[in-house]
Amino acid sequence: MAEQIVVLEQVETGIHRLLVNRPQALNALNAATLDALEQAIATVAADAASRVLLVSGAGDKAFVAGADIAEMQSLNTAHAAAFSRAGMRVMHALEALPVPVIALVNGYALGGGCELALACDWIIASERAVFGQPEVNLGIPPGFGGTQRLLRRVGRARAMGLITTGRQVRAEEALAIGLVTQVVPVAALMDTGLAIARTIAAKGPLAVKLAKQAVRHGADLDLARACAYETAQFAQAFASADQKEGMRAFLEKRPARFSGA
Ligand code: CAA
């Protein structure tokens, strides 16, 4: 059987890992890979037992080295628009997942690879990670949301600087500018991601989902509307069994047993 270009596996109860698996092309995103990613993300979205998604790239060199340049080379304007939309669908779907999504970046995260990492809720990098939007070297701007998500993650001046020069940043600089939240040794990357995933999976699932929605939607609203949205999310939690169990467990001085309902 041929190797799958995208592998979705359940690592532990409630914890999935999505692996881009084209190491011979440094996991570059071609149209088939984007389709496979979209399907895998839909599978996670439909799984009510899912709690956290970890996203990584196969091999020891790259997370994802970008959109597939060989495939893009001969695109015309209409095909380029369709390719961009396919990439955008993947990034939006990843971002819209109800569960936290963590990118584990082991190496190059360039162009579409940086965009894939940026569509995750946060990024943990290995010491070997390299980030950048080098599209201008190829005569194109970013096309999978990089201009917008990098802007929102690191601010306008830094995003503009990185995008217009194509300069690549190593893990420590990525940490300093807030592009990644943590840098760990290569060998510790998966275990670090798993430890965080286990912590999240032990919390009230509905609370995590409501909090993620508030952070995600609130980021694009003005403060008053964003806080009103938070009030609605907060109030909604009080209709849940998890809120009753969580508070009762605290008062009874025992661990909570959350059901997600
Ligand atoms: N698309 C297609 N193939 C790619 C690729 C990409 N983005 N990146 C790497 N590969 C392929 C190489 O062509 C090479 O294939 P062959 O073995 O068949 O020659 C293989 O992966 C290994 O790559 P290198 O030999 O280049 O490895 P290296 O260690 O010398 O360099 C690298 C690594 C610096 C990441 C280099 O591969 C590189 O610069 N890649 C391209 C990065 C890039 O420009 N990304 C942006 C793409 S455009 C984009 O993403 C647009 C968008 O926003 C939608």
mmCIF file of C-alpha atoms and ligand atoms in Angstrom:
data_model
loop_
_atom_site.group_PDB
_atom_site.id
_atom_site.type_symbol
_atom_site.label_atom_id
_atom_site.label_comp_id
_atom_site.label_asym_id
_atom_site.label_seq_id
_atom_site.Cartn_x
_atom_site.Cartn_y
_atom_site.Cartn_z
ATOM 1 C CA MET A 1 0.000 0.000 0.000
ATOM 2 C CA ALA A 2 1.292 3.489 -0.881
ATOM 3 C CA GLU A 3 2.377 5.728 2.003
ATOM 4 C CA GLN A 4 -0.388 8.130 3.021
ATOM 5 C CA ILE A 5 0.556 11.766 2.417
ATOM 6 C CA VAL A 6 -1.362 12.791 5.513
ATOM 7 C CA VAL A 7 -1.628 10.504 8.510
ATOM 8 C CA LEU A 8 -4.190 11.075 11.252
ATOM 9 C CA GLU A 9 -3.627 8.912 14.303
ATOM 10 C CA GLN A 10 -5.083 8.767 17.762
ATOM 11 C CA VAL A 11 -2.037 8.891 20.026
ATOM 12 C CA GLU A 12 -4.021 8.502 23.230
ATOM 13 C CA THR A 13 -7.654 8.854 24.240
ATOM 14 C CA GLY A 14 -8.821 12.247 22.998
ATOM 15 C CA ILE A 15 -5.412 13.194 21.554
ATOM 16 C CA HIS A 16 -4.918 13.084 17.775
ATOM 17 C CA ARG A 17 -1.796 13.723 15.765
ATOM 18 C CA LEU A 18 -1.929 14.988 12.203
ATOM 19 C CA LEU A 19 1.260 14.238 10.280
ATOM 20 C CA VAL A 20 2.125 15.748 6.885
ATOM 21 C CA ASN A 21 3.993 12.864 5.331
ATOM 22 C CA ARG A 22 5.933 13.793 2.185
ATOM 23 C CA PRO A 23 9.453 13.887 3.648
ATOM 24 C CA GLN A 24 11.057 13.441 0.208
ATOM 25 C CA ALA A 25 9.671 16.914 -0.706
ATOM 26 C CA LEU A 26 10.140 18.309 2.834
ATOM 27 C CA ASN A 27 6.362 17.845 3.300
ATOM 28 C CA ALA A 28 5.529 20.495 0.688
ATOM 29 C CA LEU A 29 1.812 21.101 0.302
ATOM 30 C CA ASN A 30 0.540 20.072 -3.122
ATOM 31 C CA ALA A 31 -3.151 19.931 -4.052
ATOM 32 C CA ALA A 32 -3.466 16.273 -3.027
ATOM 33 C CA THR A 33 -1.929 16.995 0.387
ATOM 34 C CA LEU A 34 -4.301 19.919 0.924
ATOM 35 C CA ASP A 35 -7.268 17.649 0.090
ATOM 36 C CA ALA A 36 -6.024 14.978 2.485
ATOM 37 C CA LEU A 37 -5.494 17.575 5.209
ATOM 38 C CA GLU A 38 -9.012 18.910 4.737
ATOM 39 C CA GLN A 39 -10.471 15.404 5.099
ATOM 40 C CA ALA A 40 -8.386 14.626 8.173
ATOM 41 C CA ILE A 41 -9.390 17.900 9.845
ATOM 42 C CA ALA A 42 -13.062 17.109 9.099
ATOM 43 C CA THR A 43 -12.582 13.727 10.812
ATOM 44 C CA VAL A 44 -11.265 15.423 13.951
ATOM 45 C CA ALA A 45 -14.103 17.974 13.830
ATOM 46 C CA ALA A 46 -16.672 15.162 13.709
ATOM 47 C CA ASP A 47 -15.141 13.247 16.623
ATOM 48 C CA ALA A 48 -16.930 14.310 19.806
ATOM 49 C CA ALA A 49 -14.274 12.505 21.879
ATOM 50 C CA SER A 50 -11.445 14.604 20.456
ATOM 51 C CA ARG A 51 -9.766 16.945 22.971
ATOM 52 C CA VAL A 52 -6.497 18.165 21.394
ATOM 53 C CA LEU A 53 -4.841 17.994 17.972
ATOM 54 C CA LEU A 54 -1.067 17.985 17.496
ATOM 55 C CA VAL A 55 0.210 18.873 14.010
ATOM 56 C CA SER A 56 3.669 17.844 12.798
ATOM 57 C CA GLY A 57 5.762 17.073 9.739
ATOM 58 C CA ALA A 58 7.437 13.767 8.861
ATOM 59 C CA GLY A 59 11.204 13.354 8.826
ATOM 60 C CA ASP A 60 13.855 15.190 10.782
ATOM 61 C CA LYS A 61 14.334 18.207 8.520
ATOM 62 C CA ALA A 62 11.040 19.982 7.981
ATOM 63 C CA PHE A 63 7.650 20.706 9.429
ATOM 64 C CA VAL A 64 6.455 21.834 5.986
ATOM 65 C CA ALA A 65 8.769 23.647 3.517
ATOM 66 C CA GLY A 66 5.900 25.473 1.822
ATOM 67 C CA ALA A 67 3.388 25.056 -0.925
ATOM 68 C CA ASP A 68 4.684 22.709 -3.627
ATOM 69 C CA ILE A 69 6.774 24.857 -5.970
ATOM 70 C CA ALA A 70 6.993 22.189 -8.697
ATOM 71 C CA GLU A 71 3.209 21.992 -8.808
ATOM 72 C CA MET A 72 2.692 25.775 -8.635
ATOM 73 C CA GLN A 73 5.206 26.560 -11.349
ATOM 74 C CA SER A 74 2.805 26.339 -14.307
ATOM 75 C CA LEU A 75 -0.402 27.616 -12.666
ATOM 76 C CA ASN A 76 -2.330 30.358 -14.420
ATOM 77 C CA THR A 77 -4.230 33.045 -12.517
ATOM 78 C CA ALA A 78 -7.456 31.056 -12.204
ATOM 79 C CA HIS A 79 -5.656 27.904 -11.070
ATOM 80 C CA ALA A 80 -3.558 29.929 -8.620
ATOM 81 C CA ALA A 81 -6.746 31.389 -7.116
ATOM 82 C CA ALA A 82 -8.228 27.895 -6.760
ATOM 83 C CA PHE A 83 -4.990 26.623 -5.166
ATOM 84 C CA SER A 84 -4.949 29.542 -2.731
ATOM 85 C CA ARG A 85 -8.591 28.928 -1.832
ATOM 86 C CA ALA A 86 -7.856 25.237 -1.210
ATOM 87 C CA GLY A 87 -5.028 26.238 1.149
ATOM 88 C CA MET A 88 -7.221 28.839 2.843
ATOM 89 C CA ARG A 89 -9.940 26.202 3.429
ATOM 90 C CA VAL A 90 -7.437 23.983 5.215
ATOM 91 C CA MET A 91 -6.127 26.824 7.393
ATOM 92 C CA HIS A 92 -9.621 28.065 8.271
ATOM 93 C CA ALA A 93 -10.810 24.525 9.070
ATOM 94 C CA LEU A 94 -7.822 23.923 11.322
ATOM 95 C CA GLU A 95 -8.358 27.205 13.118
ATOM 96 C CA ALA A 96 -12.091 26.531 13.488
ATOM 97 C CA LEU A 97 -11.646 23.138 15.186
ATOM 98 C CA PRO A 98 -13.362 23.214 18.575
ATOM 99 C CA VAL A 99 -10.312 21.705 20.285
ATOM 100 C CA PRO A 100 -6.908 23.343 20.856
ATOM 101 C CA VAL A 101 -4.498 22.700 17.983
ATOM 102 C CA ILE A 102 -0.745 22.774 18.660
ATOM 103 C CA ALA A 103 1.912 22.841 15.936
ATOM 104 C CA LEU A 104 5.078 20.899 16.760
ATOM 105 C CA VAL A 105 7.684 22.408 14.446
ATOM 106 C CA ASN A 106 10.789 20.255 14.117
ATOM 107 C CA GLY A 107 12.545 22.052 11.236
ATOM 108 C CA TYR A 108 11.675 24.263 8.266
ATOM 109 C CA ALA A 109 8.264 25.954 8.466
ATOM 110 C CA LEU A 110 8.419 28.123 5.374
ATOM 111 C CA GLY A 111 5.752 29.746 3.214
ATOM 112 C CA GLY A 112 2.683 27.498 3.357
ATOM 113 C CA GLY A 113 4.396 25.636 6.221
ATOM 114 C CA CYS A 114 4.646 28.782 8.314
ATOM 115 C CA GLU A 115 1.025 29.469 7.371
ATOM 116 C CA LEU A 116 -0.007 25.988 8.516
ATOM 117 C CA ALA A 117 1.760 26.519 11.853
ATOM 118 C CA LEU A 118 0.128 29.960 12.212
ATOM 119 C CA ALA A 119 -3.329 28.425 11.692
ATOM 120 C CA CYS A 120 -2.685 26.322 14.810
ATOM 121 C CA ASP A 121 -3.541 27.869 18.174
ATOM 122 C CA TRP A 122 0.102 27.946 19.203
ATOM 123 C CA ILE A 123 3.463 26.685 18.118
ATOM 124 C CA ILE A 124 6.098 24.724 20.010
ATOM 125 C CA ALA A 125 9.432 24.681 18.177
ATOM 126 C CA SER A 126 12.456 22.449 18.370
ATOM 127 C CA GLU A 127 15.885 24.103 18.491
ATOM 128 C CA ARG A 128 16.224 23.260 14.785
ATOM 129 C CA ALA A 129 13.071 25.097 13.681
ATOM 130 C CA VAL A 130 13.282 27.804 11.018
ATOM 131 C CA PHE A 131 10.322 30.047 10.166
ATOM 132 C CA GLY A 132 9.735 32.386 7.274
ATOM 133 C CA GLN A 133 7.567 33.610 4.444
ATOM 134 C CA PRO A 134 10.101 33.427 1.582
ATOM 135 C CA GLU A 135 7.514 33.680 -1.211
ATOM 136 C CA VAL A 136 8.944 36.971 -2.534
ATOM 137 C CA ASN A 137 12.053 34.994 -3.556
ATOM 138 C CA LEU A 138 9.758 33.122 -5.963
ATOM 139 C CA GLY A 139 8.036 36.220 -7.306
ATOM 140 C CA ILE A 140 4.793 35.705 -5.376
ATOM 141 C CA PRO A 141 3.272 36.917 -2.090
ATOM 142 C CA PRO A 142 2.039 34.441 0.564
ATOM 143 C CA GLY A 143 -1.223 32.752 -0.448
ATOM 144 C CA PHE A 144 -2.463 30.602 2.436
ATOM 145 C CA GLY A 145 -3.198 33.417 4.917
ATOM 146 C CA GLY A 146 0.380 34.325 5.908
ATOM 147 C CA THR A 147 0.026 38.063 5.396
ATOM 148 C CA GLN A 148 -2.919 38.102 7.804
ATOM 149 C CA ARG A 149 -2.022 35.513 10.444
ATOM 150 C CA LEU A 150 1.629 36.591 10.763
ATOM 151 C CA LEU A 151 0.430 40.195 11.088
ATOM 152 C CA ARG A 152 -1.923 39.194 13.887
ATOM 153 C CA ARG A 153 0.685 37.019 15.631
ATOM 154 C CA VAL A 154 3.787 39.230 15.614
ATOM 155 C CA GLY A 155 2.467 42.710 14.732
ATOM 156 C CA ARG A 156 2.463 44.745 11.560
ATOM 157 C CA ALA A 157 6.059 45.967 11.417
ATOM 158 C CA ARG A 158 7.619 42.577 12.131
ATOM 159 C CA ALA A 159 5.262 40.802 9.733
ATOM 160 C CA MET A 160 5.936 43.362 7.026
ATOM 161 C CA GLY A 161 9.684 43.048 7.550
ATOM 162 C CA LEU A 162 9.670 39.268 7.357
ATOM 163 C CA ILE A 163 7.287 39.040 4.407
ATOM 164 C CA THR A 164 8.901 41.705 2.226
ATOM 165 C CA THR A 165 12.488 40.523 2.776
ATOM 166 C CA GLY A 166 11.779 36.795 2.925
ATOM 167 C CA ARG A 167 14.140 36.657 5.918
ATOM 168 C CA GLN A 168 14.016 33.428 7.859
ATOM 169 C CA VAL A 169 14.169 33.298 11.662
ATOM 170 C CA ARG A 170 15.501 30.567 13.873
ATOM 171 C CA ALA A 171 13.680 29.202 16.903
ATOM 172 C CA GLU A 172 15.146 31.596 19.486
ATOM 173 C CA GLU A 173 14.199 34.678 17.461
ATOM 174 C CA ALA A 174 10.761 33.178 16.790
ATOM 175 C CA LEU A 175 10.368 32.866 20.567
ATOM 176 C CA ALA A 176 11.505 36.450 21.124
ATOM 177 C CA ILE A 177 8.923 37.858 18.694
ATOM 178 C CA GLY A 178 6.055 35.730 19.997
ATOM 179 C CA LEU A 179 5.745 33.515 16.950
ATOM 180 C CA VAL A 180 6.356 30.439 19.090
ATOM 181 C CA THR A 181 5.616 29.940 22.764
ATOM 182 C CA GLN A 182 8.366 27.479 23.657
ATOM 183 C CA VAL A 183 11.623 26.079 22.259
ATOM 184 C CA VAL A 184 12.662 22.576 23.281
ATOM 185 C CA PRO A 185 15.397 20.119 22.256
ATOM 186 C CA VAL A 186 14.541 18.116 19.120
ATOM 187 C CA ALA A 187 14.187 14.875 21.064
ATOM 188 C CA ALA A 188 11.735 16.468 23.517
ATOM 189 C CA LEU A 189 9.327 17.973 20.958
ATOM 190 C CA MET A 190 6.701 15.212 20.830
ATOM 191 C CA ASP A 191 6.809 14.547 24.578
ATOM 192 C CA THR A 192 6.379 18.260 25.298
ATOM 193 C CA GLY A 193 3.375 18.410 22.973
ATOM 194 C CA LEU A 194 1.910 15.275 24.526
ATOM 195 C CA ALA A 195 2.357 16.549 28.072
ATOM 196 C CA ILE A 196 0.467 19.739 27.223
ATOM 197 C CA ALA A 197 -2.195 17.746 25.371
ATOM 198 C CA ARG A 198 -2.702 15.486 28.424
ATOM 199 C CA THR A 199 -3.068 18.528 30.674
ATOM 200 C CA ILE A 200 -5.742 19.977 28.393
ATOM 201 C CA ALA A 201 -7.510 16.623 27.949
ATOM 202 C CA ALA A 202 -7.930 16.367 31.743
ATOM 203 C CA LYS A 203 -9.838 19.678 31.948
ATOM 204 C CA GLY A 204 -13.530 20.259 31.375
ATOM 205 C CA PRO A 205 -13.922 19.701 27.607
ATOM 206 C CA LEU A 206 -16.813 22.128 27.233
ATOM 207 C CA ALA A 207 -14.941 24.806 29.168
ATOM 208 C CA VAL A 208 -11.889 24.398 26.927
ATOM 209 C CA LYS A 209 -14.080 24.625 23.828
ATOM 210 C CA LEU A 210 -15.940 27.735 25.061
ATOM 211 C CA ALA A 211 -12.658 29.394 26.042
ATOM 212 C CA LYS A 212 -11.073 28.636 22.660
ATOM 213 C CA GLN A 213 -14.095 30.105 20.861
ATOM 214 C CA ALA A 214 -13.891 33.251 22.978
ATOM 215 C CA VAL A 215 -10.174 33.743 22.306
ATOM 216 C CA ARG A 216 -10.577 33.014 18.601
ATOM 217 C CA HIS A 217 -13.658 35.151 17.892
ATOM 218 C CA GLY A 218 -12.668 37.873 20.337
ATOM 219 C CA ALA A 219 -9.345 38.457 18.594
ATOM 220 C CA ASP A 220 -11.127 39.991 15.621
ATOM 221 C CA LEU A 221 -13.694 42.029 17.601
ATOM 222 C CA ASP A 222 -13.444 45.307 19.482
ATOM 223 C CA LEU A 223 -12.988 44.906 23.261
ATOM 224 C CA ALA A 224 -16.604 45.613 24.246
ATOM 225 C CA ARG A 225 -18.009 43.077 21.795
ATOM 226 C CA ALA A 226 -15.333 40.554 22.621
ATOM 227 C CA CYS A 227 -16.132 40.820 26.337
ATOM 228 C CA ALA A 228 -19.865 40.483 25.606
ATOM 229 C CA TYR A 229 -19.013 37.319 23.682
ATOM 230 C CA GLU A 230 -17.046 36.067 26.694
ATOM 231 C CA THR A 231 -20.058 36.715 28.944
ATOM 232 C CA ALA A 232 -22.211 34.554 26.647
ATOM 233 C CA GLN A 233 -19.635 31.743 26.698
ATOM 234 C CA PHE A 234 -19.282 31.992 30.496
ATOM 235 C CA ALA A 235 -23.059 31.871 31.012
ATOM 236 C CA GLN A 236 -23.429 28.916 28.638
ATOM 237 C CA ALA A 237 -21.070 26.849 30.789
ATOM 238 C CA PHE A 238 -23.525 27.123 33.696
ATOM 239 C CA ALA A 239 -26.014 24.980 31.778
ATOM 240 C CA SER A 240 -23.503 22.107 31.737
ATOM 241 C CA ALA A 241 -22.953 19.051 33.898
ATOM 242 C CA ASP A 242 -19.212 19.831 33.780
ATOM 243 C CA GLN A 243 -19.713 23.132 35.631
ATOM 244 C CA LYS A 244 -21.714 21.396 38.355
ATOM 245 C CA GLU A 245 -19.188 18.567 38.643
ATOM 246 C CA GLY A 246 -16.160 20.894 38.531
ATOM 247 C CA MET A 247 -17.424 23.124 41.335
ATOM 248 C CA ARG A 248 -18.812 20.274 43.444
ATOM 249 C CA ALA A 249 -15.467 18.436 43.148
ATOM 250 C CA PHE A 250 -13.605 21.554 44.310
ATOM 251 C CA LEU A 251 -15.863 21.957 47.333
ATOM 252 C CA GLU A 252 -15.663 18.235 48.145
ATOM 253 C CA LYS A 253 -11.842 18.415 47.791
ATOM 254 C CA ARG A 254 -11.620 15.682 45.130
ATOM 255 C CA PRO A 255 -10.584 15.568 41.464
ATOM 256 C CA ALA A 256 -13.364 16.403 39.010
ATOM 257 C CA ARG A 257 -14.729 13.753 36.659
ATOM 258 C CA PHE A 258 -15.725 15.710 33.577
ATOM 259 C CA SER A 259 -18.066 14.211 30.989
ATOM 260 C CA GLY A 260 -17.976 16.978 28.382
ATOM 261 C CA ALA A 261 -21.725 17.499 28.747
HETATM 262 N N1 CAA B 1 8.003 22.621 -2.959
HETATM 263 C C1 CAA B 1 8.410 21.542 -3.648
HETATM 264 N N2 CAA B 1 9.497 20.829 -3.342
HETATM 265 C C2 CAA B 1 10.235 21.238 -2.305
HETATM 266 C C3 CAA B 1 9.887 22.363 -1.541
HETATM 267 C C4 CAA B 1 8.706 23.073 -1.895
HETATM 268 N N3 CAA B 1 8.256 24.130 -1.202
HETATM 269 N N4 CAA B 1 10.816 22.536 -0.585
HETATM 270 C C5 CAA B 1 11.708 21.552 -0.739
HETATM 271 N N5 CAA B 1 11.366 20.747 -1.783
HETATM 272 C C6 CAA B 1 12.063 19.579 -2.293
HETATM 273 C C7 CAA B 1 13.320 19.969 -3.060
HETATM 274 O O1 CAA B 1 13.009 20.343 -4.378
HETATM 275 C C8 CAA B 1 14.128 18.708 -2.962
HETATM 276 O O2 CAA B 1 13.638 17.793 -3.916
HETATM 277 P P1 CAA B 1 14.663 16.865 -4.768
HETATM 278 O O3 CAA B 1 15.360 16.033 -3.715
HETATM 279 O O4 CAA B 1 13.762 16.081 -5.644
HETATM 280 O O5 CAA B 1 15.588 17.800 -5.451
HETATM 281 C C9 CAA B 1 13.777 18.169 -1.586
HETATM 282 O O6 CAA B 1 12.545 18.790 -1.212
HETATM 283 C C10 CAA B 1 14.807 18.517 -0.524
HETATM 284 O O7 CAA B 1 14.998 19.936 -0.551
HETATM 285 P P2 CAA B 1 16.433 20.631 -0.722
HETATM 286 O O8 CAA B 1 17.374 19.744 -1.464
HETATM 287 O O9 CAA B 1 16.197 22.002 -1.246
HETATM 288 O O10 CAA B 1 16.891 20.680 0.817
HETATM 289 P P3 CAA B 1 17.903 21.722 1.469
HETATM 290 O O11 CAA B 1 18.196 21.190 2.824
HETATM 291 O O12 CAA B 1 19.054 22.023 0.571
HETATM 292 O O13 CAA B 1 17.069 23.086 1.614
HETATM 293 C C11 CAA B 1 15.119 24.400 2.138
HETATM 294 C C12 CAA B 1 15.927 23.119 2.459
HETATM 295 C C13 CAA B 1 15.916 25.621 2.571
HETATM 296 C C14 CAA B 1 13.835 24.332 2.979
HETATM 297 C C15 CAA B 1 14.811 24.460 0.630
HETATM 298 O O14 CAA B 1 14.272 23.223 0.230
HETATM 299 C C16 CAA B 1 13.836 25.539 0.263
HETATM 300 O O15 CAA B 1 14.203 26.709 0.213
HETATM 301 N N6 CAA B 1 12.573 25.148 -0.048
HETATM 302 C C17 CAA B 1 11.570 26.074 -0.531
HETATM 303 C C18 CAA B 1 11.063 26.996 0.575
HETATM 304 C C19 CAA B 1 10.040 27.967 0.010
HETATM 305 O O16 CAA B 1 10.350 28.813 -0.815
HETATM 306 N N7 CAA B 1 8.788 27.851 0.477
HETATM 307 C C20 CAA B 1 7.701 28.705 0.033
HETATM 308 C C21 CAA B 1 6.965 28.062 -1.088
HETATM 309 S S1 CAA B 1 5.780 29.134 -1.814
HETATM 310 C C22 CAA B 1 4.422 29.095 -0.799
HETATM 311 O O17 CAA B 1 4.414 28.428 0.217
HETATM 312 C C23 CAA B 1 3.264 29.906 -1.280
HETATM 313 C C24 CAA B 1 2.121 30.016 -0.354
HETATM 314 O O18 CAA B 1 2.158 30.754 0.613
HETATM 315 C C25 CAA B 1 0.889 29.348 -0.628
#
